[in-house]
Amino acid sequence: AIHRILRDAKGESSGLTSLGDVAAKLNEYHRAQVYYEQALALQRVIGDRLGEGASLSHIGWTYAGLGQHERALPHLRDALAILTNLEASESLWQTQRRLAFVEAKLSHVDASLTHYQQAVHTIESVRAALGDKSYKLSFIRDKLLVYDEFMILLSRLHAQDPAQKYDHTALEIFERKQA
């Protein structure tokens, strides 16, 4: 409300995004979507492309939380295009992971594998640029879920079609996670 009174659209969109994040953590996806949509509208008005990409990703993820995976796809794809163009690594890996997860739910196997690979690559590129080992360890902690989800998908695919040798890729991802 204060940002609105001060006509600070960037601050208002940031506050709306934070409210959306809280609602999403409480699994109140409909309420989260309302906040994210309001933030997105402001971000588009002020030309905040990074905020727009992140909001689109959040909106897509809330659709996924509601089990509406088909509706999630266009938001996540639009977010991916924006964030890739901006080279926004933190939001980018999250969107790549979200897109991979949704595509796996929709049985878009090749696309899911590609986006999990991209998410891992984005994470590892940022991690490699960090100098201190303690920074690297701190950085990777909230990203291990990407590796786990990727390995679960690969294991499931291997069980369905062992000839594709998804188990080899799963082992490689496991080793990368450990590194």
Steps between C-alpha positions, in 0.01 A plus 500: 500500500784739581663438163166566331460830688856599404432393139794261522393235251826303533463483879132415470570218254770367731258503793232325295752235396593444864133461592463252215800306626350473848163388363671242275699361795167456679366315193248779443568502127193697393590783736865482393394532135305818575809659656731381223261625230484843666880510523529394136269781386714758681825348371375524144401865547843599635697273265646276771587202279672304777197542725272409210693179434499405867126573534417293193702216651315535831163505326589187304610330817175585677310341211718192550415507870134495404562202272433711190818405317380594151422852624840520666695437179452831314587704808813297567604510134454877486697535823777280361530715188527822701738365763725331243526827310589685822741227615333516842652183644313482833154534349612307192591173673176513698296545184692227317433266791132596519457450127674162516274392787182606318611340174571175684147510645368540145720215370704736281807292575753652258410856596512411870845342467626802307377746760636300792837489321483875445413563865796291616728678252380844618553406864847358434606800291418739781655271759824470301535878498492513880847505645478390860397141583268620777317723249462205265357282777261770615393569141416140411290410806161615370572364152558132581130434438564553128749215493268276702199563276712443191632167635148385594379575147799318349441199726135486402591524131763229538244266654274559198774464237834359623645502147518881513755476785340774708670339798838616366376856483352468849838385632669795329251742659553335838877544467456864399277556801763349729775711345 
